[in-house]
Amino acid sequence: MAAQRRVERRQAIVRVKTGCLTCRRRKKKCDESRPECRGCVRNHLTCQWPQTVLWDATPPYHSSHECGPNASPIGPAGRFTPQFHDWQPDPRSTPTSSDDAFITAEDGGAALSGPSAGSQVLTIQPEEFGYHYDEVSTYSEPENRRTSVARQPDTIEHPLSMFPNSGPHSQDLLQHYLARTAISMGNGSTEVNPFIVQLIPLAFSKDLILQLLLTQSAVHRARLGSNSELTVANSYYAKSLRLFQTSLDNHIQHNGDHALELATGALIMCFVETARGDIDGVVFDHLGAASSLLLKFIDGPDSRVPEGMRKFLVEYYAYTATLAMISVNPTHNTQRILVPSLMAAAHQLLAEDYIGHLCGCWLQLLLLIPRVFDLGIRAYAPPVATEPAFPSSDDFVTFSALQANILSFSPAPDSRPDVKVAGLIYQKAVLLYLYTVLDALPRECSGPGPCENLIRVTLREAMELLAKLSPIARINTSLCWPIAVIGAVISDAVEQTILRDRLQTMFANIGLGNIEATTRLLDQMWLQPKEARNPWTICKTMQEHQLWISFA
């Protein structure tokens, strides 16, 4: 009878790298049965699985020059090119599973897709970023294994933390950064978001960068959340400041080679202050630290700094520094925040027709702001005995040249419609910045200024352009500076209300604190007489009301 009994053969168990963590630690075969594999059940062990990483990664706009709908997100050399929607979220919402996507990376490249059938799953390889799962395992036996993300669309496991040294909220904050913060910081001018593509890989290899990104996420989430989230944000903010100071001290004392990490960290701190709504001018301290650190590897070629990262950091600096100049009092011409070699690197980007997530297609206009500021110093600073009084013939030549350069600006033809409109809004704002330089001239009998008609026409065109752009469009994250310049000139109460309502809608959707601070600044300026305010008095209003904010 025993010979006749049918013997059922057990299915062969194949040793793979995607089994449960328990079997991988024991170096045993795993049949990958969920929620408990046969090996763990047989040996009465707790079966644990890696965590599933989620973030929003649905495709964005498709312009005429883009690939077709079936084009792969894999770029040249097998590199992954992320794509995103134009973001229009509920201001108080948090990412849900319906908005998330699963991520996967194979050995030859990576792909990103939604959780639909047939989509790929990204397997994270922490070893590539200097991270090892051993550091967070509860088991004592060390072993470097490749961690993978198993596809579980309907359930979320509760595995060990990927970031044991970054606090209990680190995974939630990373998810919020990917789903909301990174999208809020970039204006969407390009398909590839450098706040993800450039900074996230660096964060997996540098604890300082990871901590700063989590802090940025915590601060941004707190602007839209509850008091408990504000407590978490304050905790991360304090820890980041201590960690950054410690890293900087170690770099100085031991002449370390951490310039890239610290320069990137200083620039991230600038945007932490932007999200926080800093009114104390702390952002300018971070900007000064970043400029000295950037010089160490921006001046010459450095094989350790990828070209994409180098360009992003130069754009990062040029965008923040040029927009910060409006906060500098032109009567004190010793206050200079620009570094010539870094600005030269920014001009090189302009020569390459660079379009970025911060400067959009209007880098040309940003680089004209320092020249307008220099003319403003001539107009507003006390006269110098050795120099001709303003306006001299040279001043008129400079004024005409700047006006011609600004008027010659034309958005890149392949830019999206909203990016083109934003570029034209910047053009009108820089023109207003230039025209109001002549407000420094004495007026006879309180009559109109020398550029009154030009200002009125430019202001009307600027308001018409703003009306074409939805206040919930993602591109609005870059419009605080032009709105502040336009608002400083507006005298009509109806138009002031339009700007105030627009800023409030922008803050509700984007959630960056500097948008709210811009509203407060304009409210203070609108209390002043029309003749006593223009873009050149913004710094005075900041000083009087202690509102040292960044428009970047």
Short mmCIF file of C-alpha atoms in Angstrom, two decimals, residues 83-434:
data_model
loop_
_atom_site.label_atom_id
_atom_site.label_comp_id
_atom_site.label_asym_id
_atom_site.label_seq_id
_atom_site.Cartn_x
_atom_site.Cartn_y
_atom_site.Cartn_z
CA GLN A 83 7.79 63.00 -14.25
CA PHE A 84 5.15 64.86 -12.29
CA HIS A 85 1.68 66.38 -12.58
CA ASP A 86 1.09 70.08 -12.29
CA TRP A 87 0.27 70.03 -8.60
CA GLN A 88 -3.09 71.34 -7.37
CA PRO A 89 -3.65 69.72 -3.96
CA ASP A 90 -6.14 70.31 -1.23
CA PRO A 91 -4.25 72.61 1.18
CA ARG A 92 -5.05 70.54 4.26
CA SER A 93 -4.76 67.12 2.72
CA THR A 94 -2.03 64.57 3.06
CA PRO A 95 -1.01 62.02 0.43
CA THR A 96 -3.32 59.04 0.13
CA SER A 97 -2.77 55.64 -1.34
CA SER A 98 -4.68 56.59 -4.47
CA ASP A 99 -2.12 59.32 -5.14
CA ASP A 100 0.89 57.14 -4.50
CA ALA A 101 3.06 55.15 -6.82
CA PHE A 102 5.39 52.24 -6.27
CA ILE A 103 9.03 52.65 -7.20
CA THR A 104 11.45 50.15 -8.50
CA ALA A 105 15.06 50.12 -9.68
CA GLU A 106 16.76 47.31 -11.51
CA ASP A 107 20.49 46.89 -11.90
CA GLY A 108 20.65 48.60 -15.26
CA GLY A 109 18.42 51.58 -14.50
CA ALA A 110 15.16 52.57 -12.90
CA ALA A 111 11.55 53.11 -13.83
CA LEU A 112 8.68 54.95 -12.27
CA SER A 113 5.03 54.18 -12.69
CA GLY A 114 1.72 54.14 -10.90
CA PRO A 115 0.27 51.12 -9.15
CA SER A 116 -1.59 49.90 -12.20
CA ALA A 117 -1.31 46.37 -13.48
CA GLY A 118 1.94 45.61 -15.17
CA SER A 119 3.76 48.54 -13.67
CA GLN A 120 7.26 48.04 -12.34
CA VAL A 121 8.31 48.06 -8.73
CA LEU A 122 11.43 49.87 -7.54
CA THR A 123 13.88 47.86 -5.51
CA ILE A 124 15.97 50.24 -3.44
CA GLN A 125 19.63 49.33 -3.15
CA PRO A 126 20.84 51.12 -0.01
CA GLU A 127 24.42 50.00 -0.56
CA GLU A 128 24.59 52.34 -3.56
CA PHE A 129 24.03 55.29 -1.26
CA GLY A 130 26.34 54.16 1.53
CA TYR A 131 23.44 52.81 3.59
CA HIS A 132 23.25 49.29 5.00
CA TYR A 133 20.21 47.57 6.38
CA ASP A 134 22.32 46.04 9.17
CA GLU A 135 22.24 49.38 10.97
CA VAL A 136 18.51 49.12 11.60
CA SER A 137 18.05 45.40 12.06
CA THR A 138 16.98 43.96 15.40
CA TYR A 139 19.08 40.87 14.72
CA SER A 140 22.63 40.70 15.98
CA GLU A 141 24.15 38.81 13.06
CA PRO A 142 25.51 41.39 10.52
CA GLU A 143 24.85 40.86 6.86
CA ASN A 144 24.74 43.28 3.93
CA ARG A 145 21.80 42.36 1.80
CA ARG A 146 19.94 44.11 -0.94
CA THR A 147 16.66 45.49 0.38
CA SER A 148 13.68 45.31 -1.88
CA VAL A 149 10.22 46.75 -2.04
CA ALA A 150 7.62 44.04 -2.35
CA ARG A 151 4.43 44.96 -4.08
CA GLN A 152 1.48 45.05 -1.66
CA PRO A 153 -1.15 47.40 -3.10
CA ASP A 154 -3.78 46.81 -0.43
CA THR A 155 -1.70 46.65 2.75
CA ILE A 156 1.17 48.57 4.32
CA GLU A 157 3.56 46.60 6.43
CA HIS A 158 5.11 47.94 9.67
CA PRO A 159 8.79 47.04 9.28
CA LEU A 160 11.89 48.35 10.91
CA SER A 161 12.74 52.02 10.40
CA MET A 162 15.01 52.87 7.47
CA PHE A 163 16.32 55.95 9.32
CA PRO A 164 16.92 54.98 12.96
CA ASN A 165 18.96 58.11 13.69
CA SER A 166 16.48 60.59 12.23
CA GLY A 167 13.60 60.28 14.67
CA PRO A 168 10.36 58.29 14.74
CA HIS A 169 8.68 60.57 12.19
CA SER A 170 11.36 60.22 9.52
CA GLN A 171 9.48 57.92 7.15
CA ASP A 172 6.31 60.01 7.26
CA LEU A 173 8.36 63.15 6.67
CA LEU A 174 10.23 61.60 3.75
CA GLN A 175 6.93 60.60 2.17
CA HIS A 176 5.59 64.13 2.69
CA TYR A 177 8.76 65.58 1.17
CA LEU A 178 8.40 63.47 -1.96
CA ALA A 179 4.67 64.01 -2.31
CA ARG A 180 4.33 67.67 -1.33
CA THR A 181 7.44 69.61 -0.26
CA ALA A 182 9.67 68.87 -3.25
CA ILE A 183 6.81 69.76 -5.58
CA SER A 184 6.11 72.99 -3.70
CA MET A 185 9.75 74.10 -3.86
CA GLY A 186 10.12 73.63 -7.63
CA ASN A 187 7.96 75.53 -10.09
CA GLY A 188 7.63 72.68 -12.57
CA SER A 189 9.44 74.41 -15.44
CA THR A 190 11.19 71.13 -16.28
CA GLU A 191 10.06 67.52 -16.06
CA VAL A 192 12.97 66.47 -13.86
CA ASN A 193 12.59 67.82 -10.32
CA PRO A 194 16.12 68.39 -8.92
CA PHE A 195 14.75 68.55 -5.37
CA ILE A 196 14.20 64.81 -5.81
CA VAL A 197 16.65 63.66 -8.48
CA GLN A 198 19.67 65.55 -7.10
CA LEU A 199 19.01 65.75 -3.37
CA ILE A 200 17.43 62.40 -2.47
CA PRO A 201 20.43 60.24 -3.58
CA LEU A 202 22.74 62.60 -1.69
CA ALA A 203 20.51 62.30 1.39
CA PHE A 204 20.95 58.51 1.43
CA SER A 205 24.71 58.92 1.71
CA LYS A 206 24.92 62.06 3.88
CA ASP A 207 23.18 62.18 7.26
CA LEU A 208 23.28 65.98 7.29
CA ILE A 209 21.43 66.29 3.98
CA LEU A 210 18.85 63.72 5.07
CA GLN A 211 18.23 65.54 8.34
CA LEU A 212 17.85 68.88 6.54
CA LEU A 213 15.40 67.49 4.00
CA LEU A 214 13.33 65.94 6.79
CA THR A 215 13.41 69.29 8.58
CA GLN A 216 12.25 71.07 5.45
CA SER A 217 9.41 68.57 5.13
CA ALA A 218 8.47 68.91 8.82
CA VAL A 219 8.38 72.71 8.62
CA HIS A 220 6.33 72.65 5.43
CA ARG A 221 3.89 70.12 6.88
CA ALA A 222 3.52 72.21 10.04
CA ARG A 223 2.48 75.27 8.02
CA LEU A 224 -0.55 73.29 6.87
CA GLY A 225 -1.09 71.14 9.95
CA SER A 226 -1.78 71.09 13.67
CA ASN A 227 0.11 72.15 16.78
CA SER A 228 1.47 68.63 17.22
CA GLU A 229 3.10 68.85 13.78
CA LEU A 230 4.54 72.23 14.75
CA THR A 231 6.17 70.59 17.77
CA VAL A 232 7.76 67.96 15.53
CA ALA A 233 8.96 70.69 13.14
CA ASN A 234 10.56 72.69 15.95
CA SER A 235 12.34 69.59 17.20
CA TYR A 236 13.76 68.76 13.76
CA TYR A 237 14.68 72.39 13.13
CA ALA A 238 16.69 72.64 16.37
CA LYS A 239 18.42 69.32 15.69
CA SER A 240 19.33 70.39 12.14
CA LEU A 241 20.90 73.64 13.30
CA ARG A 242 23.05 71.78 15.83
CA LEU A 243 24.06 69.12 13.31
CA PHE A 244 24.92 71.72 10.66
CA GLN A 245 27.01 73.74 13.11
CA THR A 246 28.84 70.61 14.29
CA SER A 247 29.56 69.54 10.70
CA LEU A 248 30.81 73.01 9.83
CA ASP A 249 33.08 73.13 12.89
CA ASN A 250 34.54 69.72 12.04
CA HIS A 251 35.13 70.82 8.46
CA ILE A 252 37.00 73.95 9.59
CA GLN A 253 39.02 72.35 12.39
CA HIS A 254 40.10 69.27 10.47
CA ASN A 255 40.25 70.83 7.00
CA GLY A 256 37.79 68.19 5.86
CA ASP A 257 36.59 67.53 2.35
CA HIS A 258 32.90 68.17 2.92
CA ALA A 259 32.39 71.36 0.91
CA LEU A 260 29.69 69.86 -1.33
CA GLU A 261 27.73 68.46 1.60
CA LEU A 262 27.93 71.69 3.60
CA ALA A 263 27.23 73.99 0.64
CA THR A 264 24.19 71.95 -0.29
CA GLY A 265 23.14 71.91 3.35
CA ALA A 266 23.43 75.70 3.62
CA LEU A 267 21.26 76.19 0.54
CA ILE A 268 18.69 73.71 1.86
CA MET A 269 18.62 75.73 5.08
CA CYS A 270 17.73 78.78 2.98
CA PHE A 271 14.64 76.97 1.77
CA VAL A 272 13.89 75.65 5.24
CA GLU A 273 13.62 79.30 6.25
CA THR A 274 11.49 79.96 3.17
CA ALA A 275 9.07 77.22 4.19
CA ARG A 276 9.15 78.35 7.81
CA GLY A 277 8.31 81.94 6.90
CA ASP A 278 11.47 83.38 8.48
CA ILE A 279 11.14 87.09 9.27
CA ASP A 280 14.44 87.49 11.14
CA GLY A 281 16.77 87.41 8.16
CA VAL A 282 18.30 84.05 9.10
CA VAL A 283 18.14 83.05 5.44
CA PHE A 284 20.78 85.67 4.62
CA ASP A 285 23.20 84.07 7.11
CA HIS A 286 22.74 80.70 5.41
CA LEU A 287 23.22 82.33 2.01
CA GLY A 288 26.53 83.85 3.12
CA ALA A 289 27.74 80.48 4.38
CA ALA A 290 26.70 78.78 1.15
CA SER A 291 28.58 81.25 -1.05
CA SER A 292 31.94 80.66 0.63
CA LEU A 293 31.49 76.89 0.52
CA LEU A 294 30.34 76.81 -3.10
CA LEU A 295 33.54 78.51 -4.21
CA LYS A 296 35.54 75.41 -3.32
CA PHE A 297 34.17 73.37 -6.20
CA ILE A 298 32.29 75.76 -8.50
CA ASP A 299 35.34 77.67 -9.76
CA GLY A 300 36.96 74.66 -11.41
CA PRO A 301 35.91 71.23 -12.68
CA ASP A 302 35.44 68.67 -9.94
CA SER A 303 34.84 65.06 -10.90
CA ARG A 304 33.18 64.43 -7.55
CA VAL A 305 30.34 66.84 -8.38
CA PRO A 306 28.04 65.65 -11.19
CA GLU A 307 27.31 68.29 -13.79
CA GLY A 308 23.59 68.23 -13.07
CA MET A 309 24.21 68.83 -9.37
CA ARG A 310 26.69 71.64 -10.09
CA LYS A 311 24.21 73.46 -12.34
CA PHE A 312 21.43 73.03 -9.81
CA LEU A 313 23.54 74.49 -7.00
CA VAL A 314 24.56 77.47 -9.15
CA GLU A 315 20.92 78.07 -10.06
CA TYR A 316 19.97 77.63 -6.40
CA TYR A 317 22.47 80.30 -5.34
CA ALA A 318 21.80 82.77 -8.18
CA TYR A 319 18.03 82.58 -7.70
CA THR A 320 18.18 83.12 -3.94
CA ALA A 321 20.89 85.79 -4.00
CA THR A 322 19.48 87.97 -6.77
CA LEU A 323 15.98 88.01 -5.30
CA ALA A 324 17.45 88.84 -1.88
CA MET A 325 19.00 92.07 -3.20
CA ILE A 326 15.69 93.90 -2.90
CA SER A 327 16.04 93.47 0.87
CA VAL A 328 19.34 95.40 0.87
CA ASN A 329 19.27 99.11 1.60
CA PRO A 330 20.67 100.88 -1.50
CA THR A 331 21.90 103.78 0.64
CA HIS A 332 24.55 101.44 2.10
CA ASN A 333 26.52 100.33 -0.92
CA THR A 334 28.87 98.22 1.22
CA GLN A 335 26.14 95.61 1.69
CA ARG A 336 26.92 93.17 -1.11
CA ILE A 337 25.72 89.60 -1.08
CA LEU A 338 26.82 88.45 -4.53
CA VAL A 339 30.04 86.56 -5.24
CA PRO A 340 31.45 87.45 -8.70
CA SER A 341 32.72 83.96 -9.56
CA LEU A 342 29.39 82.38 -8.66
CA MET A 343 27.51 84.93 -10.73
CA ALA A 344 29.91 84.21 -13.60
CA ALA A 345 28.90 80.55 -13.33
CA ALA A 346 25.25 81.64 -13.50
CA HIS A 347 25.98 83.64 -16.67
CA GLN A 348 27.48 80.46 -18.13
CA LEU A 349 24.15 78.72 -17.49
CA LEU A 350 22.43 81.56 -19.34
CA ALA A 351 24.75 81.05 -22.31
CA GLU A 352 23.60 77.41 -22.37
CA ASP A 353 19.90 78.45 -22.49
CA TYR A 354 19.41 76.83 -19.10
CA ILE A 355 15.85 76.36 -17.82
CA GLY A 356 15.51 75.40 -14.19
CA HIS A 357 12.99 74.52 -11.52
CA LEU A 358 13.75 77.79 -9.70
CA CYS A 359 14.64 80.36 -12.36
CA GLY A 360 12.29 78.96 -14.99
CA CYS A 361 12.99 80.59 -18.35
CA TRP A 362 13.75 84.01 -16.83
CA LEU A 363 17.37 83.57 -15.68
CA GLN A 364 18.29 86.44 -18.02
CA LEU A 365 16.06 88.79 -16.00
CA LEU A 366 17.39 87.60 -12.64
CA LEU A 367 20.94 88.38 -13.74
CA LEU A 368 19.88 91.93 -14.64
CA ILE A 369 18.65 92.63 -11.09
CA PRO A 370 22.18 93.29 -9.70
CA ARG A 371 22.81 95.82 -12.47
CA VAL A 372 19.56 97.61 -11.69
CA PHE A 373 20.55 97.56 -8.02
CA ASP A 374 23.89 99.19 -8.84
CA LEU A 375 22.02 101.98 -10.61
CA GLY A 376 19.77 102.29 -7.57
CA ILE A 377 22.84 102.80 -5.39
CA ARG A 378 23.79 105.72 -7.61
CA ALA A 379 20.30 107.17 -7.24
CA TYR A 380 19.60 106.61 -3.54
CA ALA A 381 23.02 106.60 -1.85
CA PRO A 382 24.44 109.86 -0.47
CA PRO A 383 26.43 111.76 -3.12
CA VAL A 384 30.17 111.24 -3.28
CA ALA A 385 32.35 114.29 -3.88
CA THR A 386 34.56 112.47 -6.36
CA GLU A 387 31.64 111.28 -8.52
CA PRO A 388 29.20 113.26 -10.68
CA ALA A 389 25.74 113.81 -9.24
CA PHE A 390 22.91 111.49 -10.25
CA PRO A 391 21.74 111.38 -12.96
CA SER A 392 24.85 111.79 -15.06
CA SER A 393 25.16 111.08 -18.76
CA ASP A 394 26.60 107.66 -17.91
CA ASP A 395 23.58 106.95 -15.71
CA PHE A 396 21.21 107.66 -18.59
CA VAL A 397 23.23 105.36 -20.85
CA THR A 398 23.06 102.61 -18.20
CA PHE A 399 19.32 103.16 -17.74
CA SER A 400 18.67 102.91 -21.49
CA ALA A 401 20.83 99.80 -21.86
CA LEU A 402 19.05 98.05 -18.99
CA GLN A 403 15.64 98.99 -20.36
CA ALA A 404 16.59 97.59 -23.78
CA ASN A 405 17.90 94.34 -22.25
CA ILE A 406 14.74 93.83 -20.20
CA LEU A 407 12.41 94.59 -23.11
CA SER A 408 14.38 92.19 -25.35
CA PHE A 409 13.55 89.26 -23.08
CA SER A 410 11.47 86.56 -24.72
CA PRO A 411 10.47 83.28 -23.01
CA ALA A 412 11.93 80.11 -24.45
CA PRO A 413 9.64 78.94 -27.27
CA ASP A 414 9.50 75.37 -25.98
CA SER A 415 8.41 76.43 -22.47
CA ARG A 416 4.93 75.58 -21.23
CA PRO A 417 2.31 78.37 -21.46
CA ASP A 418 2.25 79.01 -17.70
CA VAL A 419 6.07 79.23 -17.60
CA LYS A 420 6.01 81.79 -20.42
CA VAL A 421 3.42 83.87 -18.57
CA ALA A 422 5.50 83.74 -15.39
CA GLY A 423 8.55 84.89 -17.36
CA LEU A 424 6.61 87.87 -18.73
CA ILE A 425 5.42 88.73 -15.21
CA TYR A 426 9.06 88.83 -14.11
CA GLN A 427 9.82 91.07 -17.09
CA LYS A 428 7.20 93.61 -15.99
CA ALA A 429 8.40 93.46 -12.37
CA VAL A 430 12.04 94.09 -13.31
CA LEU A 431 10.91 97.01 -15.50
CA LEU A 432 9.04 98.49 -12.52
CA TYR A 433 12.17 97.98 -10.42
CA LEU A 434 14.15 99.93 -13.02
#
